[in-house]
Each structure stands twice: as C-alpha cells, then as structure tokens.
Amino acid sequence: MKTSLKTRLLTIRSNVFSYLFITREFLLDCLRYLRHARTFTSDPGNRKSLEATIIAHYHVLEKGLSMPNPSPGHSLDTARSLAALLKRWAAQGNQPSSQVDFAHGVLSAFTEFQHNHGVDVADLRTALAALHASAVASGENVYQLKQNAALKHNWTSFADFAMSRHSVRVYRPEAISDDDFEAAVRAAQHTPSVCNRQAFYVKRLIDAEQIRGALSYQNGNRGFGHQVPTLFVMGADIRAFGGRVERKQPLVDGALFAMSFIYALHGRDIGSCPLNWCVSHDNDRKLKQLLNIPDYIEIVMLLAAGYPDPAGKSPASNRHEIAEVIR
Ligand SMILES: Cc1cc2nc3c(=O)[nH]c(=O)nc-3n(C[C@H](O)[C@H](O)[C@H](O)COP(=O)(O)O)c2cc1C
C-alpha cells in the first residue's frame, strides 16, 4: 500500500522531533553530571565529595592489604594522599563520620604493615599521630580484613544473606561449572524489569587468555585479575527499549539483573566481585570486538567470580551510618 506524501511528511517530522528531543535529554544528563560530579577538578570541595574521596582512597589501601601476598611498598602515594585528605577533614571542622574514623583505622593498619616490612613510613606515622591529636578519628577503630571462609553461612533471613555477601577477589582455580552458571542465571531471571522486557545479558568467559584480554581494558583488577577463573560480562540489550525517555533503562535493568546474579551466585557459595565498566567508547568497542559482543549491548559491569579460596581475605568495606542514606 502506498503511503501518502502527507503521512510520510508527518513521520519525518515526528522522527526529527524524537531525534532532537532525545539529544536534548542526553545533553541535559551531561550538563547535570558536569554540574555535580568532580570532573574538572581533583579538589573535593564539599563534605560529600571529600568523604567519598577519603573512602575511595582507603578502599585502595584495604584492597591492597587483602591481596594474597601484599607487596611491601605498595600504594604509598595513596596513603600519603589519604593522610592529607584526613588532615583537611579535620581542618574543615566537619561533623564526625564513621567513614573517616574507619579510614583512620585502615591507614593505621596499612602503616603498621609497611613498617613491619621494613618500609620507611615515618611521615605516615607522624601524620597519624597528628590526626589522632586533632581528634579527627576516635582511634578506636582497629582494622580487620574479612575472611573468605566466613562466606559459608546458614541464612535465616534476607538480612543475614545480604549482610554475609562481600566481594571476593581470591578464588580457587577452577571455573564456575555449567550447572552453577545456569542455575544462577535462572534465579537472576526473576529480576523485575520494565514491562517485563527482560533485556538481560550475561556472557561467561572461562578461557584464561580471553579473561586476561578482557581485563586489560578494565582498571580495577590489579593484584587479583590474573587469577580470576571466570569472568562475566553483564549488560542489557538496548534494542528492547525505545521511545523518547527510556535512555537510562538499559543501565537500570542491566544493573538490577547483575545484582540478582551476584546474589544468586552467593546463594550457591560462589564468590564474585563487580568490576566497574567506566570506560571510554573506544575501550567499550575494543572489548566488544575482542569478545564478539554486538554494539547494541549496553555493558553495565564485568563480574569476576569463582569458588572462594577459604584462605583468601577481603576488605571490610565498612558502611555509612544509616542516617547518611535515609534523607
Ligand atoms: C559497579 C561496581 C564496580 C566495581 N568495580 C570494582 C573494581 O573495578 N575493582 C574492585 O576490586 N572492586 C570493584 N567493585 C567492588 C566494590 O569495591 C565493593 O562492592 C565495595 O567496596 C563494597 O564491598 P563489598 O562488595 O565487599 O560489600 C565494584 C562494585 C560495583 C558495584
């Protein structure tokens, strides 16, 4: 059937409008991000940014300490930056923060570790003493890593289950079995999704060389990436979405699915660690080329996984006070 000129013109008009509307929405996302995120400055201006920067710094230190053989001398620059950030926190007279208290504990444990391994950390010890004197932290926080063996659990409630999960980075060498993989996917498929569209995507890698290749584009696996026995690519299929206002939905549905999958693995005593996919389009394209993943897949994260090595340790990853979240 021939479409009339008028119908065709109306369709073109609607498409042009959609194109401009969606472009504007993406642009507004971009501008809001630029307004609030720390993009052009490494200077954490407000309390929230400063605290988040402190957390990110201490996380590097506790992650380093949790590695199978932490190397003496690692992350000293990060530790010195953390000491400077804590000093700044004190100078600003900020309200007490359990995270800052915790950071102090991690920095003390880190400094102790380096000192015990013959590394000269006199400056850090002096900084810690000064911080203690300025009461930036109570000094009561004695830092302790978590033990992988504690993963095995008898859960009596969802709260028990959720609170017993933690990211595992030290695994036994064998890859996750087909049965475990499929069972975890089946459970995770019960994740809610917009209109039940189920755009979920997961790809499993068990070939060591392929895993190494994929991880070469990811920036958060230093110290343990070379021993990851199974790597998942978690995402969503953009083709399931459309219209003018669904631009964030692939990320939302993909991330919900990833979380369910992490819990499903945890329910089978399988450890996992999400790996950020904060990459440029260039690296996203390179990974997709390497793994033969179509362009229409929105990758939300990589997920390292394996059966936990009971001797392995994990960062304690302390949580905010609940009042920081309920606002
Ligand atoms: C989206 C996302 C990206 C993450 N990226 C990394 C990463 O690149 N490297 C890493 O070691 N951990 C990564 N993590 C794990 C976090 O460090 C971890 O979830 C956090 O410290 C809380 O600890 P927990 O998972 O043990 O409770 C990531 C977590 C999420 C949710």
XYZ file of C-alpha atoms and ligand atoms in Angstrom:
358
model
C 0.000 0.000 0.000
C 1.360 3.391 -0.954
C 1.746 5.871 1.899
C 0.583 9.348 1.122
C 3.007 12.235 0.978
C 1.291 13.752 3.999
C 1.812 10.579 6.107
C 5.458 10.455 5.102
C 5.988 14.084 5.986
C 4.316 13.544 9.384
C 6.591 10.568 10.066
C 9.690 12.576 9.140
C 8.539 15.414 11.387
C 7.976 13.021 14.297
C 11.391 11.398 13.768
C 13.174 14.742 13.651
C 11.378 15.773 16.825
C 12.390 12.486 18.555
C 15.956 12.930 17.422
C 16.172 16.476 18.793
C 14.283 15.603 21.981
C 16.489 12.624 22.839
C 19.651 14.577 22.010
C 18.487 17.341 24.365
C 17.782 14.800 27.135
C 21.262 13.262 26.809
C 22.743 16.741 26.788
C 20.879 17.662 29.979
C 22.191 14.438 31.597
C 25.640 15.522 30.563
C 25.228 19.055 31.941
C 23.809 17.803 35.270
C 26.712 15.390 35.607
C 29.165 18.182 34.902
C 27.391 20.411 37.465
C 27.602 17.952 40.338
C 30.362 15.418 39.701
C 34.022 16.191 40.196
C 35.089 16.225 36.598
C 37.314 19.223 36.078
C 38.960 19.280 39.466
C 40.531 16.727 41.740
C 39.673 19.014 44.618
C 36.806 17.570 46.685
C 35.056 20.827 47.543
C 32.067 19.789 49.643
C 31.730 17.396 52.575
C 30.123 14.650 50.456
C 32.893 14.766 47.842
C 35.610 14.903 50.477
C 34.186 11.934 52.365
C 33.722 9.946 49.129
C 37.319 10.726 48.146
C 38.514 9.567 51.561
C 36.544 6.318 51.123
C 37.949 5.747 47.637
C 41.480 6.240 48.988
C 41.160 3.931 51.980
C 39.464 1.353 49.752
C 42.649 1.127 47.653
C 44.676 0.502 50.807
C 42.376 -2.151 52.262
C 42.130 -3.857 48.898
C 45.923 -3.953 48.682
C 46.173 -5.433 52.173
C 43.621 -8.125 51.277
C 45.633 -9.467 48.320
C 47.205 -12.920 48.734
C 50.736 -11.542 49.008
C 50.567 -7.806 49.588
C 53.816 -6.296 48.390
C 55.619 -4.040 50.861
C 55.826 -0.521 49.486
C 52.555 -0.702 47.528
C 50.167 2.277 47.414
C 52.345 4.631 49.463
C 51.294 7.602 47.342
C 47.640 6.791 48.000
C 48.334 6.527 51.728
C 50.020 9.935 51.744
C 47.117 11.472 49.840
C 44.723 9.892 52.336
C 46.651 11.390 55.245
C 46.402 14.805 53.569
C 42.652 14.379 52.999
C 42.112 13.397 56.640
C 44.078 16.433 57.728
C 41.860 18.562 55.552
C 38.744 16.957 57.038
C 39.988 17.907 60.494
C 40.879 21.446 59.391
C 37.369 21.975 57.988
C 35.853 21.062 61.357
C 33.459 18.604 59.724
C 30.970 16.599 61.783
C 32.234 13.182 62.935
C 31.927 10.470 60.306
C 32.175 6.730 60.861
C 33.811 6.512 57.438
C 36.541 8.935 58.443
C 37.015 7.000 61.661
C 37.309 3.851 59.611
C 39.753 5.480 57.172
C 41.942 6.288 60.125
C 41.855 2.603 61.158
C 42.767 1.449 57.648
C 45.618 3.969 57.385
C 46.968 2.803 60.756
C 46.820 -0.880 59.687
C 48.459 -0.026 56.363
C 51.235 1.973 58.030
C 51.828 -0.821 60.510
C 52.055 -3.353 57.671
C 54.617 -1.257 55.789
C 56.630 -0.547 58.940
C 56.708 -4.257 59.841
C 58.051 -4.995 56.367
C 60.901 -2.525 56.670
C 59.382 0.281 54.595
C 60.157 3.781 55.820
C 56.797 5.254 56.754
C 57.970 7.732 59.376
C 55.995 10.522 57.669
C 52.783 8.497 57.802
C 53.300 7.666 61.462
C 53.799 11.348 62.249
C 50.685 12.235 60.245
C 48.646 9.598 62.094
C 49.786 10.882 65.473
C 48.813 14.425 64.472
C 45.414 13.251 63.249
C 44.833 11.425 66.469
C 45.764 14.524 68.437
C 43.353 16.620 66.366
C 40.636 14.054 67.191
C 39.762 13.575 63.526
C 39.067 9.999 64.496
C 38.455 8.197 67.726
C 41.456 5.949 67.092
C 39.407 3.064 68.428
C 38.891 1.535 65.031
C 41.204 -1.461 64.834
C 41.077 -2.503 61.238
C 40.445 -6.142 60.367
C 40.099 -7.794 56.982
C 37.269 -10.243 56.330
C 37.988 -13.932 55.819
C 36.540 -15.686 52.765
C 35.684 -18.757 54.827
C 33.049 -16.674 56.587
C 31.089 -16.740 53.336
C 29.586 -20.139 54.114
C 26.547 -19.311 56.077
C 23.259 -20.596 57.342
C 20.922 -17.835 56.352
C 17.772 -17.413 58.334
C 16.649 -14.160 56.766
C 17.307 -11.992 53.757
C 19.157 -9.543 56.002
C 21.539 -12.335 57.075
C 22.004 -13.349 53.464
C 22.642 -9.817 52.197
C 24.965 -8.903 55.044
C 27.001 -12.078 54.621
C 27.841 -11.259 50.987
C 31.018 -9.419 50.295
C 33.141 -9.042 47.198
C 35.528 -11.949 46.842
C 38.759 -11.474 44.902
C 40.696 -14.606 45.847
C 39.399 -17.825 44.318
C 40.160 -21.490 43.869
C 41.488 -22.051 40.327
C 38.537 -23.936 38.803
C 35.997 -22.150 36.640
C 32.344 -21.976 37.593
C 30.528 -25.063 36.379
C 27.789 -25.078 33.728
C 25.270 -26.190 36.360
C 26.104 -23.383 38.758
C 26.127 -20.830 35.958
C 22.758 -21.857 34.576
C 21.142 -22.136 37.994
C 22.339 -18.661 38.928
C 21.076 -17.194 35.644
C 17.709 -18.917 36.112
C 17.330 -17.356 39.568
C 18.516 -13.943 38.384
C 15.975 -14.018 35.565
C 13.354 -13.280 38.216
C 14.729 -9.762 38.461
C 11.985 -7.215 37.789
C 12.342 -5.378 34.516
C 10.466 -2.572 32.851
C 7.276 -4.064 31.310
C 8.900 -7.469 31.889
C 11.022 -6.832 28.798
C 13.911 -8.848 30.267
C 16.648 -7.278 28.210
C 19.197 -9.072 30.423
C 22.557 -10.112 29.020
C 25.328 -12.204 30.511
C 28.346 -13.698 28.791
C 30.640 -16.136 30.575
C 34.389 -16.323 29.924
C 36.440 -19.238 31.246
C 39.396 -19.124 28.878
C 42.370 -17.638 30.759
C 43.700 -15.755 27.758
C 40.313 -14.275 26.911
C 39.819 -13.218 30.530
C 43.235 -11.561 30.575
C 42.456 -9.790 27.297
C 39.113 -8.513 28.596
C 40.582 -7.373 31.904
C 43.302 -5.436 30.109
C 40.586 -2.857 29.338
C 39.412 -2.672 32.957
C 41.138 -0.534 35.559
C 40.216 -2.135 38.894
C 41.643 -5.646 38.870
C 45.278 -5.048 39.780
C 46.664 -7.693 42.123
C 43.966 -10.311 41.505
C 42.826 -10.082 37.863
C 45.458 -12.562 36.687
C 43.908 -15.261 38.891
C 40.246 -14.765 38.026
C 38.891 -18.180 36.908
C 35.573 -16.956 35.483
C 34.611 -13.559 34.157
C 31.106 -12.449 33.286
C 30.125 -9.546 31.102
C 26.859 -8.188 32.484
C 24.615 -5.982 30.414
C 21.331 -5.285 28.708
C 20.101 -5.260 25.146
C 19.337 -1.693 24.063
C 17.024 -2.975 21.330
C 14.392 -3.756 23.958
C 13.976 -0.014 24.623
C 12.708 2.876 22.631
C 10.610 5.997 22.787
C 11.846 9.346 23.906
C 12.520 8.880 27.616
C 13.918 5.377 28.120
C 17.561 6.255 27.685
C 18.595 5.133 31.186
C 16.567 1.932 31.255
C 19.208 -0.416 29.793
C 21.552 0.560 32.627
C 18.840 0.242 35.274
C 17.558 -3.154 34.165
C 21.064 -4.437 33.444
C 22.314 -3.393 36.877
C 19.327 -4.923 38.666
C 19.972 -8.180 36.824
C 23.655 -8.044 37.726
C 22.806 -7.605 41.413
C 20.392 -10.557 41.349
C 23.044 -12.633 39.624
C 25.591 -11.701 42.295
C 23.129 -12.811 44.980
C 22.283 -15.975 43.057
C 25.994 -16.837 42.968
C 26.321 -16.005 46.647
C 23.393 -18.322 47.376
C 25.465 -21.118 45.860
C 28.568 -20.148 47.878
C 30.220 -18.665 44.820
C 32.218 -15.507 45.362
C 32.173 -12.611 42.944
C 33.469 -9.101 42.557
C 31.828 -6.470 40.325
C 34.352 -4.693 38.135
C 33.459 -1.196 37.003
C 32.978 -0.631 33.322
C 33.754 3.089 33.484
C 35.427 3.219 30.113
C 35.601 5.349 27.015
C 33.603 4.368 23.937
C 36.920 3.321 22.390
C 37.582 0.717 25.071
C 33.959 -0.411 25.091
C 34.276 -1.030 21.350
C 37.594 -2.840 21.762
C 36.149 -5.229 24.354
C 33.152 -5.880 22.146
C 35.431 -6.631 19.201
C 37.542 -8.974 21.325
C 34.561 -10.906 22.652
C 32.282 -10.612 19.679
C 29.647 -8.688 21.618
C 27.211 -6.705 19.457
C 27.138 -2.920 19.617
C 23.537 -2.949 20.920
C 24.617 -4.488 24.234
C 24.974 -1.916 26.997
C 27.684 -3.326 29.229
C 26.969 -2.405 32.848
C 29.884 -4.144 34.508
C 32.287 -7.042 34.357
C 31.976 -9.574 37.161
C 34.904 -11.659 38.365
C 33.765 -14.862 40.011
C 34.915 -18.183 41.369
C 34.706 -20.599 44.247
C 36.232 -18.700 47.168
C 39.676 -19.673 48.419
C 38.951 -20.127 52.150
C 42.376 -18.707 52.968
C 41.616 -15.532 50.999
C 40.839 -12.238 52.653
C 38.616 -9.333 51.667
C 38.387 -5.668 52.593
C 35.997 -4.960 55.451
C 34.292 -2.251 53.343
C 32.552 -0.539 56.220
C 29.147 1.023 55.564
C 27.802 4.531 56.164
C 25.637 5.262 59.152
C 22.019 4.671 58.169
C 21.229 8.380 58.550
C 23.534 9.099 55.602
C 21.233 7.038 53.401
C 17.782 7.866 54.758
C 17.414 11.527 53.911
C 29.590 -1.170 39.746
C 30.704 -1.630 40.639
C 32.002 -1.562 40.195
C 33.046 -2.038 40.982
N 34.318 -2.032 40.489
C 35.294 -2.611 41.173
C 36.588 -2.719 40.596
O 36.846 -2.251 39.494
N 37.540 -3.373 41.303
C 37.279 -3.933 42.524
O 38.191 -4.542 43.089
N 36.073 -3.823 43.099
C 35.070 -3.187 42.459
N 33.822 -3.120 42.995
C 33.550 -3.741 44.288
C 33.465 -2.690 45.371
O 34.751 -2.283 45.727
C 32.728 -3.299 46.569
O 31.432 -3.670 46.162
C 32.605 -2.296 47.715
O 33.880 -1.985 48.223
C 31.744 -2.863 48.842
O 32.310 -4.048 49.312
P 31.555 -5.436 49.312
O 31.081 -5.727 47.908
O 32.585 -6.426 49.777
O 30.393 -5.338 50.251
C 32.776 -2.577 42.265
C 31.452 -2.586 42.725
C 30.436 -2.120 41.934
C 29.015 -2.193 42.437
